[in-house]
Amino acid sequence: MESPLIDNEEVEPISSAATPTETSKNEKTLGNDNIKDNEELEEININQAIITNGDDDDNDDNDDDDNNNNNGILIKLPKKYEISFSNYIMVSHLITRMGDKSWAFIIPLFLITLSPNSLIAVSVFGLSQYLFRLLFGPTIGKMTDKYKKVQIIKLGIFSQAFAIGLSCIILFILFKHVGVIENSTSTSTTSTSTSTLFSSDLSIFLFILLLLLSSIHSLATQMMDISVERKWTPSIVKRDSILTKVNTRMRQIDLGTEMLAPFLAGLVAQLCGASAFIWIGVFNFLSFFPQYILLKIVYDRVSVLNLKIDKEGLIDFKDGCDLSRFIYGSGGDDDDEEVGGNLKSKKSFKQFLMGEWNPIANIIKGWIVFQRQSVFLVILAYCLLWFTILSPHDSILTAYLSNQGYSYIELSIFRGLGAIFGLGSTLLYNRLLKSKNIFKDNMNKLSLFYIVEEGIFVLISGLFFASSGNSTKKYIFMISIILSRCGLYGFEITEIHYVQRLVHHSERGLVSGVESSLCSLAVLIMFIISSSLQSTNNFFILIWISISFVLVGALSFFIWFLKYNNIDKNLNVSNI
């Protein structure tokens, strides 16, 4: 995997343009435009920022008429600072993802240990997280839009650390209560006690608390992802070429940790036995501190610039309502500052009851905002790709294949190759954009290629699906699903980029929350459909339902492609 850091090098812009110059006709500085390499970052000021008339790349092919037709003023930092701040964000993402992926891998294994004869605990644990994301996704997105950036980061990181820390304590009590820790050896986590997770009221109560904490952790992770990836990054990085590279690196980190973290967590579990969750939990808990430190560095160094010259300037890290005012009763509205404390509390409570923070009301409002976005079909296409079990990482497909006689080594290779091919797709993304072919500087065409590629290979997997017997069909089925991962992860990069660039900053969090809610709904629906099947002989129904959703997703993006074929040339970032 390539280094997650972006090298300080000249990067070709995505939009078709002539060779960039250091300062184009369409950009100017407000004073000192020479920044010394050894200058302290804190000394940058508004006079060293670059002002452009609605163009985010260093292009010099815009004529004077375009300059005079100013749709907005955009400030962007010098390129080396965009790269530097991006690296801080990506390193923080890498550290916390290692902890989160390790924790997500190990917890279901220990729930099986606590309840060895039932899959109920594992199923409820997973479904509770998706259900909470479905209900509260738009509300979380709305918070990232409304409140101050640094306060959202503090809330998200504190909630994650709180949930993980308390979960470790609850698991320790559960293991002691069931008798796993006393009976475990250094290389085994199998319980020899007759007690199980559901054998007493205390263990059931603790399990419910664990479900609640896991859901809080899931929502806090969602809050951090939306805030950092969908809000911070596009506000700091105005050059499309750099933003695309950052998005690509983020996906590579996700896929790389998805492969590495479970391996390391499994190794720790093998060495430490039942106490492994403590060590993994401690590592995950501690990972939030460097995450906060790195993001706080970015916040401090960008916010002191005060780079906001009008309402659309948007390198403004001091915007948003004060979250503490909502917590203490004001509801976060600026016009309530002079209202007495008691009235503030009553209004805040009333607002909660009447719908400002009601999850159902926010889902409705979120859908209204979502469906009017120009990128509605792009996001919908991406969400439809989640309405599928045709993934090497899908638990339903894995369980079915195991039941059909696929060996553990086959399933392990299947899962690993899925991640490797997805990673390879992200590695090729920028190379395809910069190569001299039909995809050169055209993200829209490349995205169409990726989603059509996924549609073709999931269709092939359905045609060669065999419930038993034919080994050739079996391996073609698996290989087709592996190759379809290239399309999914390649298309995801474009979807993120278009949300960052084409959804207004005041609605981007809410739209991202609706997107997350839709993806969670997709997983829940597939669980419900699979649970309703009375026999594995009907599994082909799930296969073709999955294929249908993916093909509808591809059709949705194709319709958008026909309407916005020249979006890369006309992309206006003055409204980011």
XYZ file of C-alpha atoms in Angstrom:
576
model
C 0.000 0.000 0.000
C 1.245 3.452 -0.816
C 2.162 5.779 1.988
C -0.940 7.534 3.347
C 0.964 10.808 3.282
C 0.871 13.092 0.275
C 4.240 14.031 -1.079
C 4.905 17.734 -1.471
C 4.909 17.642 -5.237
C 3.126 19.299 -8.110
C -0.113 17.483 -8.807
C -2.102 17.704 -12.013
C -5.540 19.201 -11.492
C -8.545 17.055 -12.342
C -10.392 19.528 -14.477
C -9.116 19.823 -18.018
C -6.765 22.758 -18.212
C -3.523 24.028 -19.560
C -0.296 23.671 -17.634
C -0.719 25.404 -14.261
C 1.419 28.273 -13.201
C 2.342 29.299 -9.686
C -0.068 32.239 -9.748
C -2.632 32.255 -12.529
C -4.579 35.143 -14.015
C -7.547 34.022 -11.997
C -5.848 34.242 -8.605
C -4.048 36.899 -6.665
C -2.647 37.586 -3.238
C -3.513 40.314 -0.818
C 0.011 41.262 0.103
C 3.074 39.152 0.725
C 2.886 36.255 -1.717
C 6.335 34.902 -1.009
C 6.295 32.374 1.810
C 9.678 31.234 3.020
C 10.164 27.525 3.507
C 11.423 27.988 7.030
C 8.573 30.275 8.038
C 6.555 29.220 11.066
C 3.095 28.009 10.106
C 1.423 30.224 12.670
C 2.807 33.306 10.928
C 0.658 32.812 7.841
C -1.962 35.487 7.603
C -4.710 36.605 5.307
C -2.186 38.445 3.137
C -0.560 35.144 2.167
C -3.727 33.326 1.156
C -4.649 32.944 -2.479
C -7.879 34.534 -3.683
C -9.595 33.020 -6.718
C -12.776 33.859 -8.571
C -14.550 30.526 -8.272
C -11.680 28.392 -9.563
C -9.911 25.986 -7.257
C -6.992 24.875 -9.410
C -3.942 26.749 -10.553
C -5.187 27.030 -14.104
C -4.417 29.849 -16.505
C -6.797 28.984 -19.324
C -9.681 31.155 -18.135
C -10.199 34.269 -20.134
C -10.919 37.742 -18.822
C -14.644 37.339 -19.364
C -14.664 34.418 -16.972
C -12.805 36.499 -14.431
C -15.282 39.342 -14.673
C -18.208 36.962 -14.230
C -17.406 36.333 -10.593
C -19.761 33.846 -8.949
C -18.041 34.107 -5.588
C -14.681 34.627 -3.966
C -12.754 31.603 -2.805
C -9.763 31.637 -0.518
C -7.260 28.820 -0.652
C -4.069 28.169 1.200
C -0.704 27.741 -0.501
C -0.384 24.210 -1.831
C 2.253 23.063 0.643
C -0.029 23.938 3.568
C -2.975 22.106 2.053
C -0.708 19.072 1.804
C 0.654 19.505 5.337
C -2.777 19.816 6.950
C -4.053 16.858 4.910
C -1.216 14.711 6.238
C -2.151 15.536 9.829
C -5.743 14.504 9.113
C -4.721 11.245 7.434
C -2.313 10.216 10.200
C -5.055 10.778 12.792
C -7.409 8.704 10.629
C -4.864 5.864 10.391
C -4.261 5.692 14.150
C -7.900 5.615 15.183
C -8.919 3.220 12.377
C -6.422 0.622 13.609
C -8.058 0.666 17.033
C -11.623 0.682 15.730
C -11.096 -2.166 13.255
C -9.356 -4.300 15.889
C -12.191 -3.703 18.344
C -14.873 -4.434 15.728
C -13.170 -7.730 14.888
C -12.612 -9.003 18.426
C -15.939 -8.173 20.116
C -18.125 -10.656 18.149
C -15.602 -13.399 18.916
C -15.873 -12.769 22.650
C -19.664 -12.566 22.464
C -19.597 -16.059 20.969
C -17.439 -17.102 23.919
C -19.993 -15.666 26.342
C -22.879 -17.346 24.519
C -21.323 -20.399 22.823
C -24.507 -22.111 21.655
C -26.281 -19.135 20.124
C -25.718 -16.438 17.501
C -28.337 -14.169 19.071
C -25.799 -12.021 20.941
C -23.665 -11.390 17.846
C -26.682 -10.692 15.627
C -28.290 -8.261 18.095
C -24.942 -6.542 18.651
C -24.513 -5.847 14.926
C -28.138 -4.957 14.238
C -28.298 -2.471 17.126
C -25.492 -0.397 15.611
C -27.115 -0.295 12.176
C -30.504 0.544 13.714
C -29.048 3.477 15.658
C -27.287 4.772 12.546
C -30.522 4.472 10.598
C -32.474 6.475 13.189
C -29.864 9.046 14.230
C -27.730 9.439 11.096
C -29.465 12.641 9.892
C -29.408 14.077 13.436
C -25.652 13.491 13.696
C -25.177 15.108 10.291
C -27.269 18.095 11.336
C -25.087 18.593 14.412
C -21.928 18.720 12.278
C -23.567 21.422 10.148
C -24.828 23.534 13.024
C -22.219 23.545 15.767
C -18.615 24.674 16.024
C -16.134 22.339 14.373
C -13.787 21.922 17.320
C -16.687 21.262 19.720
C -18.039 18.526 17.456
C -14.581 16.937 17.347
C -14.321 17.056 21.146
C -17.795 15.562 21.547
C -17.103 12.804 18.999
C -13.740 11.776 20.458
C -14.944 11.959 24.070
C -17.999 9.822 23.221
C -15.826 7.222 21.487
C -13.370 7.048 24.392
C -16.176 6.918 26.958
C -17.986 4.107 25.128
C -14.847 2.002 24.620
C -13.590 2.484 28.178
C -16.901 1.567 29.791
C -17.373 -1.362 27.367
C -14.068 -2.827 28.569
C -15.262 -2.632 32.176
C -18.608 -4.255 31.326
C -16.940 -7.051 29.366
C -14.568 -7.701 32.255
C -17.517 -8.003 34.662
C -19.351 -10.272 32.225
C -16.335 -12.525 31.802
C -15.895 -12.737 35.556
C -19.602 -13.434 36.050
C -19.753 -16.156 33.393
C -16.424 -17.596 34.540
C -14.460 -17.269 31.313
C -11.426 -15.457 32.730
C -10.926 -17.870 35.617
C -11.200 -20.906 33.350
C -9.286 -19.552 30.370
C -5.728 -20.420 29.483
C -3.209 -18.226 27.792
C -4.227 -19.551 24.379
C -7.941 -20.206 24.735
C -11.041 -18.154 25.309
C -13.503 -21.048 25.554
C -15.743 -20.975 28.582
C -15.997 -24.150 30.684
C -18.628 -22.645 32.948
C -22.278 -23.632 32.732
C -23.215 -19.926 32.928
C -23.913 -18.070 29.707
C -24.614 -14.518 28.648
C -28.367 -14.942 29.143
C -28.280 -17.104 32.292
C -28.940 -14.300 34.791
C -30.602 -10.912 35.052
C -27.246 -9.253 35.756
C -25.603 -10.570 32.597
C -28.637 -9.583 30.481
C -28.595 -6.076 31.978
C -24.861 -5.720 31.307
C -25.340 -6.967 27.739
C -28.019 -4.307 27.142
C -25.583 -1.670 28.452
C -22.944 -3.037 26.093
C -25.363 -2.691 23.153
C -26.088 0.915 24.141
C -22.393 1.775 24.435
C -21.558 0.125 21.112
C -24.292 2.186 19.468
C -22.948 5.385 21.051
C -19.489 4.497 19.766
C -20.905 3.854 16.282
C -22.695 7.218 16.218
C -19.616 9.033 17.535
C -17.504 7.405 14.813
C -20.071 8.555 12.254
C -19.904 12.078 13.686
C -16.102 12.104 13.318
C -16.194 10.707 9.769
C -18.702 13.299 8.578
C -17.031 16.185 10.386
C -13.453 15.433 9.316
C -13.965 13.910 5.864
C -17.013 15.796 4.616
C -16.586 19.152 6.435
C -12.974 19.830 7.463
C -11.121 18.373 4.498
C -12.946 20.175 1.638
C -12.897 23.429 3.654
C -9.100 23.296 3.891
C -8.209 21.620 0.588
C -9.493 23.710 -2.307
C -7.450 22.103 -5.105
C -9.343 19.203 -6.659
C -6.133 17.346 -7.477
C -5.049 17.302 -3.832
C -8.561 16.603 -2.529
C -8.884 13.558 -4.794
C -5.556 12.242 -3.567
C -6.623 12.752 0.066
C -9.895 10.866 -0.544
C -7.968 8.068 -2.221
C -5.521 7.804 0.670
C -8.405 7.704 3.142
C -9.924 4.706 1.347
C -6.520 3.013 1.237
C -6.181 3.482 4.991
C -9.648 1.976 5.514
C -8.861 -1.068 3.381
C -5.338 -1.481 4.726
C -6.497 -1.440 8.350
C -9.345 -3.781 7.436
C -6.703 -6.345 6.456
C -4.039 -5.614 9.077
C -6.081 -4.842 12.206
C -7.998 -8.183 12.369
C -4.741 -10.083 11.900
C -3.068 -8.231 14.779
C -6.180 -8.515 16.956
C -6.346 -12.254 16.302
C -2.681 -12.570 17.205
C -3.264 -10.738 20.501
C -6.283 -12.964 21.226
C -4.206 -16.054 20.549
C -1.446 -14.915 22.908
C -3.545 -13.364 25.696
C -6.684 -15.481 25.712
C -9.795 -14.038 27.333
C -7.977 -10.925 28.543
C -7.197 -9.874 24.952
C -10.203 -7.560 24.825
C -8.637 -5.504 27.637
C -5.409 -4.913 25.700
C -7.220 -4.175 22.454
C -9.679 -1.907 24.268
C -6.841 -0.022 25.957
C -5.098 0.466 22.606
C -8.327 1.712 21.035
C -8.958 4.028 24.006
C -5.459 5.509 23.823
C -5.662 6.004 20.053
C -8.226 8.772 20.540
C -5.688 11.029 22.248
C -3.262 11.370 19.290
C -6.306 11.690 17.029
C -7.498 14.695 19.003
C -4.014 16.223 19.252
C -3.431 16.017 15.490
C -6.850 17.435 14.619
C -6.459 20.180 17.220
C -3.143 21.156 15.592
C -4.943 21.522 12.264
C -7.752 23.498 13.876
C -5.408 25.863 15.717
C -3.229 26.551 12.695
C -6.120 27.112 10.310
C -8.484 28.994 12.599
C -5.875 31.636 13.541
C -5.720 32.601 9.872
C -9.324 33.779 10.088
C -9.537 33.237 6.338
C -13.091 34.410 5.807
C -13.688 37.520 3.749
C -17.379 37.021 3.006
C -20.165 34.548 3.651
C -18.828 32.132 1.079
C -15.121 32.348 1.996
C -15.275 29.149 3.968
C -11.887 28.550 5.384
C -13.561 29.487 8.635
C -13.000 27.191 11.576
C -14.743 29.500 14.034
C -18.189 29.210 12.451
C -21.212 27.460 13.941
C -23.289 27.731 17.095
C -21.895 27.130 20.559
C -22.686 23.527 21.493
C -22.303 24.276 25.205
C -25.220 26.728 24.978
C -27.448 23.919 23.697
C -26.246 21.596 26.469
C -27.027 24.226 29.096
C -30.410 24.992 27.614
C -30.311 27.684 24.919
C -30.719 25.369 21.948
C -27.803 27.012 20.179
C -29.746 29.856 18.545
C -27.984 33.192 18.347
C -31.124 35.196 19.068
C -31.607 33.592 22.470
C -28.541 35.042 24.172
C -30.454 37.514 26.324
C -33.132 35.104 27.410
C -33.166 34.001 31.046
C -31.884 30.609 32.083
C -35.266 29.084 32.938
C -36.824 30.160 29.662
C -33.813 28.788 27.778
C -34.295 25.379 29.353
C -38.003 25.367 28.553
C -37.376 26.352 24.947
C -34.668 23.748 24.505
C -36.936 21.019 25.925
C -39.800 22.197 23.738
C -37.574 22.209 20.678
C -36.561 18.644 21.430
C -40.178 17.521 21.819
C -41.401 19.459 18.776
C -38.779 18.045 16.494
C -35.547 20.052 16.287
C -33.594 17.062 17.603
C -36.297 14.457 17.073
C -34.703 11.692 14.934
C -37.902 11.068 12.945
C -38.289 14.785 12.172
C -34.640 14.980 11.146
C -35.021 11.961 8.865
C -37.945 13.697 7.132
C -36.086 17.003 6.888
C -32.953 15.205 5.770
C -34.800 13.476 2.938
C -36.303 16.775 1.798
C -32.842 18.333 1.655
C -31.306 15.172 0.185
C -33.683 14.751 -2.758
C -33.163 18.336 -3.977
C -29.382 17.981 -4.270
C -27.835 17.947 -7.733
C -25.872 14.844 -6.675
C -28.987 13.020 -5.456
C -28.659 10.264 -8.076
C -24.932 9.834 -7.364
C -25.497 9.293 -3.637
C -28.526 7.093 -4.327
C -26.439 4.967 -6.707
C -23.769 4.516 -4.037
C -26.342 3.564 -1.375
C -27.951 1.017 -3.705
C -24.578 -0.725 -3.963
C -24.988 -1.562 -0.265
C -28.252 -3.428 -0.870
C -26.315 -6.609 -1.532
C -24.880 -9.688 0.097
C -22.412 -10.150 -2.771
C -19.388 -9.041 -0.808
C -16.445 -11.073 0.529
C -17.022 -9.347 3.899
C -20.758 -10.023 4.136
C -21.571 -12.191 7.149
C -24.691 -13.699 5.521
C -22.801 -14.825 2.416
C -19.905 -16.120 4.536
C -22.263 -18.182 6.709
C -24.028 -19.602 3.633
C -20.789 -20.544 1.858
C -19.512 -22.203 5.017
C -22.754 -24.196 5.216
C -22.272 -25.265 1.599
C -18.894 -26.808 2.330
C -16.477 -23.980 1.501
C -13.386 -24.456 3.650
C -12.165 -21.889 6.163
C -9.024 -21.317 4.124
C -11.113 -20.648 1.001
C -13.267 -18.159 2.874
C -10.195 -16.463 4.372
C -8.572 -16.087 0.950
C -11.896 -14.883 -0.457
C -12.136 -12.158 2.187
C -8.483 -11.133 1.870
C -8.543 -10.912 -1.929
C -11.666 -8.760 -1.780
C -9.809 -6.179 0.302
C -6.657 -6.432 -1.850
C -8.540 -5.834 -5.112
C -10.443 -2.961 -3.525
C -7.139 -1.478 -2.423
C -5.706 -1.949 -5.918
C -8.646 -0.033 -7.353
C -7.862 2.988 -5.155
C -4.179 2.804 -6.131
C -5.097 2.989 -9.816
C -7.643 5.788 -9.445
C -5.334 8.812 -9.726
C -3.172 7.078 -12.333
C -6.204 6.562 -14.568
C -7.208 10.205 -14.167
C -3.725 11.390 -15.167
C -3.129 8.858 -17.948
C -3.603 9.734 -21.609
C -6.807 7.802 -22.233
C -10.555 8.386 -22.250
C -10.515 8.920 -18.470
C -7.938 11.718 -18.506
C -9.150 14.532 -16.250
C -12.701 13.143 -16.424
C -13.853 11.794 -13.090
C -17.377 11.331 -14.421
C -16.341 8.854 -17.126
C -14.075 6.999 -14.716
C -16.936 6.714 -12.211
C -19.249 5.319 -14.885
C -16.596 2.747 -15.752
C -16.260 1.684 -12.112
C -19.967 1.275 -11.374
C -20.638 -0.516 -14.679
C -17.688 -2.816 -13.907
C -19.277 -3.739 -10.590
C -22.656 -4.307 -12.239
C -21.144 -6.622 -14.853
C -19.234 -8.759 -12.364
C -22.094 -9.160 -9.876
C -24.268 -10.210 -12.828
C -21.642 -12.798 -13.819
C -21.543 -14.044 -10.225
C -25.302 -14.601 -10.352
C -25.120 -16.459 -13.645
C -22.462 -18.800 -12.251
C -24.004 -19.195 -8.803
C -24.203 -22.847 -7.852
C -25.462 -24.013 -4.465
C -23.329 -27.158 -4.562
C -21.344 -29.465 -6.749
C -19.683 -27.754 -9.699
C -16.302 -26.498 -8.468
C -15.651 -24.455 -11.634
C -18.849 -22.449 -11.176
C -18.024 -22.089 -7.494
C -14.693 -20.414 -8.172
C -16.028 -18.223 -11.011
C -18.730 -17.065 -8.574
C -16.124 -16.115 -5.970
C -13.709 -14.491 -8.449
C -16.517 -12.373 -9.929
C -17.441 -11.017 -6.502
C -13.775 -10.250 -5.770
C -13.400 -8.318 -9.035
C -16.598 -6.370 -8.345
C -14.844 -4.792 -5.333
C -12.736 -2.751 -7.744
C -15.846 -0.990 -8.990
C -17.287 -0.333 -5.538
C -14.219 1.320 -3.998
C -13.362 3.238 -7.149
C -16.878 4.645 -7.370
C -16.855 5.516 -3.662
C -13.947 7.947 -4.167
C -15.919 9.891 -6.776
C -19.093 9.893 -4.699
C -17.245 11.409 -1.749
C -15.596 14.018 -3.990
C -18.892 15.129 -5.523
C -20.548 15.407 -2.102
C -17.607 17.503 -0.898
C -17.709 19.797 -3.913
C -21.356 19.935 -5.011
C -23.289 19.946 -1.729
C -23.342 23.292 0.060
C -21.343 23.337 3.281
C -24.417 24.236 5.373
C -26.183 21.028 4.258
C -23.259 18.668 3.662
C -23.380 17.116 7.120
C -27.128 16.472 6.973
C -26.866 14.965 3.474
C -23.983 12.750 4.613
C -26.066 11.652 7.600
C -28.934 10.666 5.304
C -26.463 8.740 3.149
C -25.190 6.822 6.188
C -28.780 6.173 7.268
C -29.624 4.761 3.837
C -26.593 2.447 3.865
C -27.629 1.171 7.315
C -31.172 0.639 6.018
C -29.731 -1.444 3.187
C -27.904 -3.741 5.608
C -30.999 -4.093 7.821
C -33.219 -4.952 4.855
C -30.827 -7.656 3.696
C -30.783 -9.094 7.230
C -34.590 -9.123 7.320
C -34.893 -10.762 3.901
C -32.317 -13.412 4.779
C -34.094 -14.135 8.079
C -37.389 -14.622 6.250
C -35.966 -17.357 4.004
C -36.982 -20.733 5.372
C -34.259 -22.713 3.654
C -30.791 -22.255 2.202
C -32.263 -23.648 -1.011
C -33.887 -20.230 -1.473
C -30.581 -18.383 -1.168
C -30.608 -17.670 -4.906
C -33.418 -15.180 -4.188
C -31.003 -13.074 -2.118
C -28.432 -13.324 -4.892
C -30.756 -11.891 -7.533
C -32.217 -9.249 -5.222
C -28.634 -8.074 -4.632
C -27.871 -8.044 -8.352
C -31.034 -6.058 -9.060
C -30.138 -3.335 -6.557
C -26.600 -2.993 -7.929
C -27.877 -2.731 -11.506
C -30.455 -0.102 -10.497
C -27.611 1.798 -8.837
C -25.601 1.679 -12.052
C -28.650 2.890 -14.000
C -29.148 5.778 -11.558
C -25.600 6.993 -12.066
C -25.872 6.553 -15.853
C -28.902 8.881 -15.868
C -26.914 11.430 -13.838
C -23.948 10.978 -16.171
C -26.063 11.843 -19.218
C -27.354 14.994 -17.506
C -24.021 16.189 -16.063
C -21.519 14.804 -18.546
C -19.340 17.932 -18.396
C -19.486 18.379 -14.633
C -15.684 18.226 -14.263
C -15.244 21.216 -16.589
C -18.067 23.221 -15.044
C -17.468 22.383 -11.389
C -17.781 25.633 -9.449
C -16.313 25.458 -5.967
C -17.251 28.969 -4.944
C -20.237 27.552 -3.066
C -18.400 24.861 -1.112
